[in-house]
PDB file of C-alpha atoms and ligand atoms in Angstrom:
ATOM      1  CA  MET A   1     108.233 -31.051 -82.619  1.00  0.00           C
ATOM      2  CA  LEU A   2     109.881 -32.501 -79.566  1.00  0.00           C
ATOM      3  CA  LEU A   3     113.193 -32.638 -81.398  1.00  0.00           C
ATOM      4  CA  ASN A   4     112.802 -29.019 -82.388  1.00  0.00           C
ATOM      5  CA  LEU A   5     112.206 -28.108 -78.816  1.00  0.00           C
ATOM      6  CA  ILE A   6     115.255 -30.000 -77.681  1.00  0.00           C
ATOM      7  CA  SER A   7     117.467 -28.226 -80.190  1.00  0.00           C
ATOM      8  CA  PHE A   8     116.488 -24.959 -78.513  1.00  0.00           C
ATOM      9  CA  LEU A   9     117.845 -26.136 -75.197  1.00  0.00           C
ATOM     10  CA  PRO A  10     121.269 -24.753 -74.476  1.00  0.00           C
ATOM     11  CA  ALA A  11     124.303 -26.992 -74.523  1.00  0.00           C
ATOM     12  CA  PRO A  12     125.226 -28.095 -70.987  1.00  0.00           C
ATOM     13  CA  LEU A  13     127.340 -25.499 -69.243  1.00  0.00           C
ATOM     14  CA  ASP A  14     131.005 -26.345 -69.265  1.00  0.00           C
ATOM     15  CA  PRO A  15     132.309 -26.076 -65.675  1.00  0.00           C
ATOM     16  CA  SER A  16     135.592 -24.664 -66.927  1.00  0.00           C
ATOM     17  CA  ASP A  17     133.888 -21.891 -68.911  1.00  0.00           C
ATOM     18  CA  GLY A  18     133.696 -19.108 -66.331  1.00  0.00           C
ATOM     19  CA  VAL A  19     132.521 -16.592 -68.909  1.00  0.00           C
ATOM     20  CA  GLY A  20     129.638 -18.851 -69.980  1.00  0.00           C
ATOM     21  CA  ILE A  21     128.659 -19.363 -66.338  1.00  0.00           C
ATOM     22  CA  SER A  22     128.727 -15.610 -65.720  1.00  0.00           C
ATOM     23  CA  PHE A  23     126.391 -15.117 -68.695  1.00  0.00           C
ATOM     24  CA  TRP A  24     124.001 -17.682 -67.225  1.00  0.00           C
ATOM     25  CA  VAL A  25     124.031 -16.255 -63.695  1.00  0.00           C
ATOM     26  CA  ILE A  26     123.448 -12.689 -64.873  1.00  0.00           C
ATOM     27  CA  THR A  27     120.612 -13.814 -67.123  1.00  0.00           C
ATOM     28  CA  MET A  28     118.791 -15.334 -64.150  1.00  0.00           C
ATOM     29  CA  ALA A  29     119.503 -12.330 -61.959  1.00  0.00           C
ATOM     30  CA  MET A  30     117.950 -10.053 -64.600  1.00  0.00           C
ATOM     31  CA  VAL A  31     114.863 -12.280 -64.821  1.00  0.00           C
ATOM     32  CA  ALA A  32     114.417 -12.307 -61.037  1.00  0.00           C
ATOM     33  CA  ALA A  33     114.994  -8.549 -60.710  1.00  0.00           C
ATOM     34  CA  THR A  34     112.391  -7.894 -63.408  1.00  0.00           C
ATOM     35  CA  ALA A  35     109.718  -9.925 -61.635  1.00  0.00           C
ATOM     36  CA  PHE A  36     110.583  -8.222 -58.362  1.00  0.00           C
ATOM     37  CA  PHE A  37     110.440  -4.636 -59.672  1.00  0.00           C
ATOM     38  CA  PHE A  38     107.176  -5.201 -61.531  1.00  0.00           C
ATOM     39  CA  LEU A  39     105.487  -6.897 -58.567  1.00  0.00           C
ATOM     40  CA  GLU A  40     106.661  -4.202 -56.178  1.00  0.00           C
ATOM     41  CA  THR A  41     104.896  -1.483 -58.184  1.00  0.00           C
ATOM     42  CA  GLN A  42     101.859  -2.556 -56.169  1.00  0.00           C
ATOM     43  CA  ARG A  43     103.474  -1.084 -53.073  1.00  0.00           C
ATOM     44  CA  ALA A  44     104.656   2.139 -54.724  1.00  0.00           C
ATOM     45  CA  GLU A  45     102.536   5.297 -54.594  1.00  0.00           C
ATOM     46  CA  GLY A  46     101.320   7.398 -57.505  1.00  0.00           C
ATOM     47  CA  LYS A  47     104.042   8.780 -59.744  1.00  0.00           C
ATOM     48  CA  TRP A  48     106.683   6.551 -58.180  1.00  0.00           C
ATOM     49  CA  LYS A  49     105.092   3.548 -59.850  1.00  0.00           C
ATOM     50  CA  THR A  50     106.373   4.847 -63.204  1.00  0.00           C
ATOM     51  CA  SER A  51     109.987   4.922 -62.000  1.00  0.00           C
ATOM     52  CA  LEU A  52     109.695   1.366 -60.779  1.00  0.00           C
ATOM     53  CA  VAL A  53     108.134   0.162 -64.045  1.00  0.00           C
ATOM     54  CA  VAL A  54     111.072   1.703 -65.917  1.00  0.00           C
ATOM     55  CA  ALA A  55     113.525  -0.094 -63.581  1.00  0.00           C
ATOM     56  CA  GLY A  56     111.769  -3.357 -64.485  1.00  0.00           C
ATOM     57  CA  LEU A  57     111.927  -2.545 -68.201  1.00  0.00           C
ATOM     58  CA  VAL A  58     115.686  -2.052 -67.943  1.00  0.00           C
ATOM     59  CA  THR A  59     116.274  -5.495 -66.419  1.00  0.00           C
ATOM     60  CA  MET A  60     113.698  -7.115 -68.740  1.00  0.00           C
ATOM     61  CA  VAL A  61     115.308  -5.772 -71.911  1.00  0.00           C
ATOM     62  CA  ALA A  62     118.673  -6.873 -70.508  1.00  0.00           C
ATOM     63  CA  ALA A  63     117.339 -10.360 -69.678  1.00  0.00           C
ATOM     64  CA  PHE A  64     116.254 -10.910 -73.281  1.00  0.00           C
ATOM     65  CA  HIS A  65     119.582  -9.695 -74.625  1.00  0.00           C
ATOM     66  CA  TYR A  66     121.403 -11.931 -72.161  1.00  0.00           C
ATOM     67  CA  PHE A  67     119.544 -14.987 -73.471  1.00  0.00           C
ATOM     68  CA  TYR A  68     120.924 -14.240 -76.930  1.00  0.00           C
ATOM     69  CA  MET A  69     124.361 -13.111 -75.760  1.00  0.00           C
ATOM     70  CA  ARG A  70     124.780 -16.259 -73.726  1.00  0.00           C
ATOM     71  CA  GLY A  71     123.856 -18.335 -76.777  1.00  0.00           C
ATOM     72  CA  GLU A  72     126.369 -16.563 -78.976  1.00  0.00           C
ATOM     73  CA  TRP A  73     129.129 -17.028 -76.420  1.00  0.00           C
ATOM     74  CA  ASP A  74     128.269 -20.716 -75.946  1.00  0.00           C
ATOM     75  CA  GLU A  75     128.304 -21.507 -79.630  1.00  0.00           C
ATOM     76  CA  HIS A  76     131.137 -19.388 -80.940  1.00  0.00           C
ATOM     77  CA  LYS A  77     133.083 -18.098 -77.918  1.00  0.00           C
ATOM     78  CA  THR A  78     132.999 -14.662 -79.504  1.00  0.00           C
ATOM     79  CA  SER A  79     131.889 -11.318 -78.056  1.00  0.00           C
ATOM     80  CA  PRO A  80     128.209 -10.626 -78.726  1.00  0.00           C
ATOM     81  CA  THR A  81     129.076  -7.011 -79.552  1.00  0.00           C
ATOM     82  CA  VAL A  82     125.976  -6.145 -81.576  1.00  0.00           C
ATOM     83  CA  TYR A  83     123.524  -7.512 -78.968  1.00  0.00           C
ATOM     84  CA  ARG A  84     125.547  -5.881 -76.216  1.00  0.00           C
ATOM     85  CA  TYR A  85     125.368  -2.435 -77.753  1.00  0.00           C
ATOM     86  CA  ILE A  86     121.720  -2.684 -78.792  1.00  0.00           C
ATOM     87  CA  ASP A  87     120.960  -3.625 -75.192  1.00  0.00           C
ATOM     88  CA  TRP A  88     122.902  -0.607 -73.904  1.00  0.00           C
ATOM     89  CA  LEU A  89     121.345   1.673 -76.491  1.00  0.00           C
ATOM     90  CA  ILE A  90     117.910   0.809 -75.081  1.00  0.00           C
ATOM     91  CA  THR A  91     118.656   0.413 -71.379  1.00  0.00           C
ATOM     92  CA  VAL A  92     121.011   3.358 -70.770  1.00  0.00           C
ATOM     93  CA  PRO A  93     118.505   5.944 -72.098  1.00  0.00           C
ATOM     94  CA  LEU A  94     115.854   4.276 -69.914  1.00  0.00           C
ATOM     95  CA  GLN A  95     118.116   4.830 -66.927  1.00  0.00           C
ATOM     96  CA  MET A  96     118.565   8.454 -67.962  1.00  0.00           C
ATOM     97  CA  VAL A  97     114.762   8.714 -68.000  1.00  0.00           C
ATOM     98  CA  GLU A  98     114.900   7.669 -64.343  1.00  0.00           C
ATOM     99  CA  PHE A  99     116.883  10.770 -63.384  1.00  0.00           C
ATOM    100  CA  TYR A 100     114.250  12.834 -65.090  1.00  0.00           C
ATOM    101  CA  LEU A 101     111.362  10.900 -63.519  1.00  0.00           C
ATOM    102  CA  ILE A 102     112.547  11.034 -59.940  1.00  0.00           C
ATOM    103  CA  LEU A 103     113.019  14.788 -60.224  1.00  0.00           C
ATOM    104  CA  ALA A 104     109.697  15.171 -62.033  1.00  0.00           C
ATOM    105  CA  ALA A 105     107.996  13.295 -59.193  1.00  0.00           C
ATOM    106  CA  ILE A 106     108.918  16.110 -56.808  1.00  0.00           C
ATOM    107  CA  THR A 107     108.929  19.271 -58.924  1.00  0.00           C
ATOM    108  CA  LYS A 108     108.596  20.762 -62.428  1.00  0.00           C
ATOM    109  CA  VAL A 109     111.593  19.792 -64.557  1.00  0.00           C
ATOM    110  CA  PRO A 110     112.609  21.112 -68.000  1.00  0.00           C
ATOM    111  CA  SER A 111     112.878  18.370 -70.626  1.00  0.00           C
ATOM    112  CA  GLY A 112     116.323  19.675 -71.656  1.00  0.00           C
ATOM    113  CA  ILE A 113     117.751  17.589 -68.825  1.00  0.00           C
ATOM    114  CA  PHE A 114     116.542  14.405 -70.446  1.00  0.00           C
ATOM    115  CA  TRP A 115     117.746  15.417 -73.916  1.00  0.00           C
ATOM    116  CA  ARG A 116     121.228  16.296 -72.701  1.00  0.00           C
ATOM    117  CA  LEU A 117     121.526  12.985 -70.858  1.00  0.00           C
ATOM    118  CA  LEU A 118     120.360  11.212 -74.029  1.00  0.00           C
ATOM    119  CA  ILE A 119     122.907  12.992 -76.226  1.00  0.00           C
ATOM    120  CA  GLY A 120     125.701  12.098 -73.794  1.00  0.00           C
ATOM    121  CA  THR A 121     124.570   8.462 -73.869  1.00  0.00           C
ATOM    122  CA  ILE A 122     124.525   8.285 -77.663  1.00  0.00           C
ATOM    123  CA  VAL A 123     127.985   9.837 -78.039  1.00  0.00           C
ATOM    124  CA  MET A 124     129.350   7.442 -75.395  1.00  0.00           C
ATOM    125  CA  LEU A 125     127.881   4.345 -77.048  1.00  0.00           C
ATOM    126  CA  VAL A 126     128.586   5.288 -80.659  1.00  0.00           C
ATOM    127  CA  GLY A 127     132.229   5.880 -79.683  1.00  0.00           C
ATOM    128  CA  GLY A 128     132.440   2.539 -77.866  1.00  0.00           C
ATOM    129  CA  TYR A 129     130.744   0.606 -80.651  1.00  0.00           C
ATOM    130  CA  ALA A 130     132.891   2.128 -83.387  1.00  0.00           C
ATOM    131  CA  GLY A 131     135.969   1.015 -81.445  1.00  0.00           C
ATOM    132  CA  GLU A 132     134.762  -2.482 -80.599  1.00  0.00           C
ATOM    133  CA  ALA A 133     133.270  -3.310 -83.976  1.00  0.00           C
ATOM    134  CA  GLY A 134     136.450  -2.125 -85.695  1.00  0.00           C
ATOM    135  CA  LEU A 135     134.653   0.589 -87.681  1.00  0.00           C
ATOM    136  CA  VAL A 136     137.494   3.018 -87.084  1.00  0.00           C
ATOM    137  CA  GLU A 137     141.227   2.555 -87.256  1.00  0.00           C
ATOM    138  CA  SER A 138     142.047   3.710 -83.759  1.00  0.00           C
ATOM    139  CA  ARG A 139     140.360   1.844 -80.923  1.00  0.00           C
ATOM    140  CA  MET A 140     141.757   4.433 -78.506  1.00  0.00           C
ATOM    141  CA  MET A 141     140.400   7.388 -80.457  1.00  0.00           C
ATOM    142  CA  ALA A 142     136.925   5.834 -80.369  1.00  0.00           C
ATOM    143  CA  PHE A 143     137.430   5.283 -76.643  1.00  0.00           C
ATOM    144  CA  ALA A 144     138.176   8.972 -76.149  1.00  0.00           C
ATOM    145  CA  VAL A 145     134.919   9.891 -77.903  1.00  0.00           C
ATOM    146  CA  GLY A 146     133.052   7.506 -75.582  1.00  0.00           C
ATOM    147  CA  ILE A 147     134.697   9.044 -72.519  1.00  0.00           C
ATOM    148  CA  ALA A 148     133.648  12.520 -73.682  1.00  0.00           C
ATOM    149  CA  GLY A 149     129.994  11.395 -73.857  1.00  0.00           C
ATOM    150  CA  TRP A 150     130.226   9.949 -70.352  1.00  0.00           C
ATOM    151  CA  ALA A 151     131.845  13.158 -69.055  1.00  0.00           C
ATOM    152  CA  PHE A 152     128.927  15.140 -70.481  1.00  0.00           C
ATOM    153  CA  ILE A 153     126.458  12.948 -68.518  1.00  0.00           C
ATOM    154  CA  LEU A 154     128.536  13.299 -65.336  1.00  0.00           C
ATOM    155  CA  TYR A 155     128.599  17.063 -65.712  1.00  0.00           C
ATOM    156  CA  GLU A 156     124.813  17.235 -65.987  1.00  0.00           C
ATOM    157  CA  ILE A 157     124.143  15.131 -62.905  1.00  0.00           C
ATOM    158  CA  PHE A 158     126.962  16.508 -60.712  1.00  0.00           C
ATOM    159  CA  ALA A 159     127.067  20.190 -61.656  1.00  0.00           C
ATOM    160  CA  GLY A 160     124.439  20.881 -64.316  1.00  0.00           C
ATOM    161  CA  GLN A 161     120.758  21.691 -64.164  1.00  0.00           C
ATOM    162  CA  ALA A 162     119.692  18.251 -62.882  1.00  0.00           C
ATOM    163  CA  SER A 163     121.938  18.544 -59.847  1.00  0.00           C
ATOM    164  CA  LYS A 164     120.805  22.128 -59.161  1.00  0.00           C
ATOM    165  CA  ILE A 165     117.136  21.172 -59.260  1.00  0.00           C
ATOM    166  CA  CYS A 166     117.764  18.260 -56.933  1.00  0.00           C
ATOM    167  CA  ALA A 167     119.705  20.419 -54.483  1.00  0.00           C
ATOM    168  CA  ALA A 168     117.023  23.120 -54.513  1.00  0.00           C
ATOM    169  CA  SER A 169     113.795  21.121 -54.425  1.00  0.00           C
ATOM    170  CA  ALA A 170     114.234  17.490 -53.410  1.00  0.00           C
ATOM    171  CA  PRO A 171     113.250  16.235 -49.962  1.00  0.00           C
ATOM    172  CA  ALA A 172     116.025  14.533 -47.989  1.00  0.00           C
ATOM    173  CA  GLY A 173     115.088  10.972 -49.025  1.00  0.00           C
ATOM    174  CA  VAL A 174     115.156  11.793 -52.729  1.00  0.00           C
ATOM    175  CA  LYS A 175     118.422  13.731 -52.358  1.00  0.00           C
ATOM    176  CA  LYS A 176     120.017  10.710 -50.791  1.00  0.00           C
ATOM    177  CA  ALA A 177     118.806   8.369 -53.532  1.00  0.00           C
ATOM    178  CA  TYR A 178     119.899  10.835 -56.229  1.00  0.00           C
ATOM    179  CA  GLY A 179     123.334  10.896 -54.588  1.00  0.00           C
ATOM    180  CA  VAL A 180     123.590   7.097 -54.699  1.00  0.00           C
ATOM    181  CA  LEU A 181     122.485   6.995 -58.357  1.00  0.00           C
ATOM    182  CA  ARG A 182     125.236   9.491 -59.111  1.00  0.00           C
ATOM    183  CA  ILE A 183     127.784   7.213 -57.477  1.00  0.00           C
ATOM    184  CA  ILE A 184     126.529   4.349 -59.649  1.00  0.00           C
ATOM    185  CA  VAL A 185     126.865   6.429 -62.827  1.00  0.00           C
ATOM    186  CA  SER A 186     130.401   7.502 -61.874  1.00  0.00           C
ATOM    187  CA  LEU A 187     132.021   4.633 -59.924  1.00  0.00           C
ATOM    188  CA  GLY A 188     129.783   1.779 -61.089  1.00  0.00           C
ATOM    189  CA  TRP A 189     129.990   2.815 -64.713  1.00  0.00           C
ATOM    190  CA  SER A 190     133.785   3.118 -64.583  1.00  0.00           C
ATOM    191  CA  ILE A 191     133.857  -0.703 -64.777  1.00  0.00           C
ATOM    192  CA  TYR A 192     132.812  -0.461 -68.457  1.00  0.00           C
ATOM    193  CA  PRO A 193     135.717   1.593 -69.808  1.00  0.00           C
ATOM    194  CA  LEU A 194     137.967  -0.599 -67.669  1.00  0.00           C
ATOM    195  CA  GLY A 195     136.549  -3.654 -69.453  1.00  0.00           C
ATOM    196  CA  TYR A 196     137.117  -1.948 -72.793  1.00  0.00           C
ATOM    197  CA  LEU A 197     140.765  -1.346 -71.939  1.00  0.00           C
ATOM    198  CA  LEU A 198     141.421  -4.754 -70.354  1.00  0.00           C
ATOM    199  CA  GLY A 199     139.558  -6.524 -73.144  1.00  0.00           C
ATOM    200  CA  GLY A 200     141.621  -4.981 -75.910  1.00  0.00           C
ATOM    201  CA  GLY A 201     143.348  -7.211 -78.425  1.00  0.00           C
ATOM    202  CA  ASP A 202     141.951 -10.723 -78.361  1.00  0.00           C
ATOM    203  CA  ASN A 203     141.027 -10.878 -74.723  1.00  0.00           C
ATOM    204  CA  GLU A 204     137.331 -11.550 -75.274  1.00  0.00           C
ATOM    205  CA  ALA A 205     136.909 -13.616 -72.112  1.00  0.00           C
ATOM    206  CA  MET A 206     138.092 -10.718 -69.959  1.00  0.00           C
ATOM    207  CA  LEU A 207     135.963  -8.225 -71.883  1.00  0.00           C
ATOM    208  CA  ASN A 208     132.785 -10.231 -71.377  1.00  0.00           C
ATOM    209  CA  VAL A 209     133.293 -11.143 -67.726  1.00  0.00           C
ATOM    210  CA  VAL A 210     133.918  -7.498 -66.874  1.00  0.00           C
ATOM    211  CA  TYR A 211     130.916  -6.251 -68.870  1.00  0.00           C
ATOM    212  CA  ASN A 212     128.713  -8.936 -67.291  1.00  0.00           C
ATOM    213  CA  ILE A 213     129.709  -7.928 -63.768  1.00  0.00           C
ATOM    214  CA  ALA A 214     129.223  -4.274 -64.689  1.00  0.00           C
ATOM    215  CA  ASP A 215     125.687  -4.926 -65.960  1.00  0.00           C
ATOM    216  CA  PHE A 216     124.822  -6.837 -62.808  1.00  0.00           C
ATOM    217  CA  VAL A 217     125.872  -3.916 -60.607  1.00  0.00           C
ATOM    218  CA  ASN A 218     124.628  -1.096 -62.770  1.00  0.00           C
ATOM    219  CA  LYS A 219     121.231  -2.442 -63.733  1.00  0.00           C
ATOM    220  CA  ILE A 220     120.178  -4.292 -60.612  1.00  0.00           C
ATOM    221  CA  ALA A 221     121.691  -1.990 -57.976  1.00  0.00           C
ATOM    222  CA  PHE A 222     120.423   1.024 -59.906  1.00  0.00           C
ATOM    223  CA  GLY A 223     116.913  -0.475 -59.931  1.00  0.00           C
ATOM    224  CA  ALA A 224     117.175  -1.322 -56.232  1.00  0.00           C
ATOM    225  CA  ILE A 225     117.847   2.336 -55.385  1.00  0.00           C
ATOM    226  CA  ILE A 226     114.819   3.369 -57.437  1.00  0.00           C
ATOM    227  CA  TRP A 227     112.835   0.684 -55.621  1.00  0.00           C
ATOM    228  CA  SER A 228     113.910   2.022 -52.232  1.00  0.00           C
ATOM    229  CA  ILE A 229     112.618   5.541 -52.940  1.00  0.00           C
ATOM    230  CA  ALA A 230     109.558   4.358 -54.851  1.00  0.00           C
ATOM    231  CA  THR A 231     108.344   2.251 -51.939  1.00  0.00           C
ATOM    232  CA  ALA A 232     109.317   4.720 -49.193  1.00  0.00           C
ATOM    233  CA  LYS A 233     106.641   6.889 -47.600  1.00  0.00           C
ATOM    234  CA  HIS A 234     106.349  10.322 -49.225  1.00  0.00           C
ATOM    235  CA  GLU A 235     104.457  13.391 -48.109  1.00  0.00           C
ATOM    236  CA  ASP A 236     103.817  14.965 -51.521  1.00  0.00           C
TER     237      ASP A 236
HETATM  238  C1  LIG B  16     122.902  -1.247 -68.521  1.00  0.00           C
HETATM  239  C2  LIG B  16     124.043  -0.843 -69.240  1.00  0.00           C
HETATM  240  C3  LIG B  16     124.856   0.198 -68.879  1.00  0.00           C
HETATM  241  C4  LIG B  16     124.628   0.998 -67.645  1.00  0.00           C
HETATM  242  C5  LIG B  16     125.960   0.450 -69.750  1.00  0.00           C
HETATM  243  C6  LIG B  16     126.855   1.413 -69.584  1.00  0.00           C
HETATM  244  C7  LIG B  16     127.939   1.551 -70.479  1.00  0.00           C
HETATM  245  C8  LIG B  16     128.980   2.430 -70.335  1.00  0.00           C
HETATM  246  C9  LIG B  16     129.069   3.366 -69.186  1.00  0.00           C
HETATM  247  C10 LIG B  16     130.021   2.424 -71.339  1.00  0.00           C
HETATM  248  C11 LIG B  16     131.096   3.223 -71.323  1.00  0.00           C
HETATM  249  C12 LIG B  16     132.188   3.327 -72.300  1.00  0.00           C
HETATM  250  C13 LIG B  16     133.018   4.438 -72.205  1.00  0.00           C
HETATM  251  C14 LIG B  16     132.872   5.441 -71.109  1.00  0.00           C
HETATM  252  C15 LIG B  16     134.123   4.710 -73.172  1.00  0.00           C
HETATM  253  C16 LIG B  16     134.001   3.916 -74.441  1.00  0.00           C
HETATM  254  C17 LIG B  16     133.704   2.506 -74.162  1.00  0.00           C
HETATM  255  C18 LIG B  16     132.406   2.281 -73.399  1.00  0.00           C
HETATM  256  C19 LIG B  16     131.252   2.336 -74.394  1.00  0.00           C
HETATM  257  C20 LIG B  16     132.520   0.886 -72.823  1.00  0.00           C
END
């Protein structure tokens, strides 16, 4: 029993393995962020609690995937591509739900917004996965498909119906937060395709460090913005 337990303990971190250390640090950050977002729902009012719960779900799902991804990296020094993409396939749609929720907290919103954001997400991730898992011959062609999915999301939140509803109905505080979330989805997310390009060939260390940093920014900072509006005072 005790021996079994010990075999579950990770191998000691190698100080020269920067990628392994980045996996460890991000794992802990996701755990801490999850506890924080869930506990802070106590301070949020009404409908804003839901947005904050979803922010906590994003970091919680990521934390679990990071436990496994870290293990795979430690043992085999290979990219945990399948875990990575399953994580994204769950957490990115949850983040798209957030756009819908923060608008729904202030006004009536058609569900088409959510569905379009979901379709963009799926196209983006299927393209990326096909390229990284070697399912298609051209890694760059798969990349282009992924970029198209991302562009579709950006259109919706910068110029499509979501942005119009926000501009027309959101109070100043929500507008500001929506604007910061948009910057995350454009600038923050651009780290991912950069990782894809830099991590081409056999450069798995680069690929994973960049993706790890990107997840740290785009899951925790994204949640922190949600937290700031969810715990602000609203007059609705
Ligand atoms: C929490 C995880 C997040 C926010 C993951 C986001 C992932 C992306 C924005 C991935 C983007 C990609 C492209 C735009 C092109 C194809 C390659 C990808 C999948 C890395």
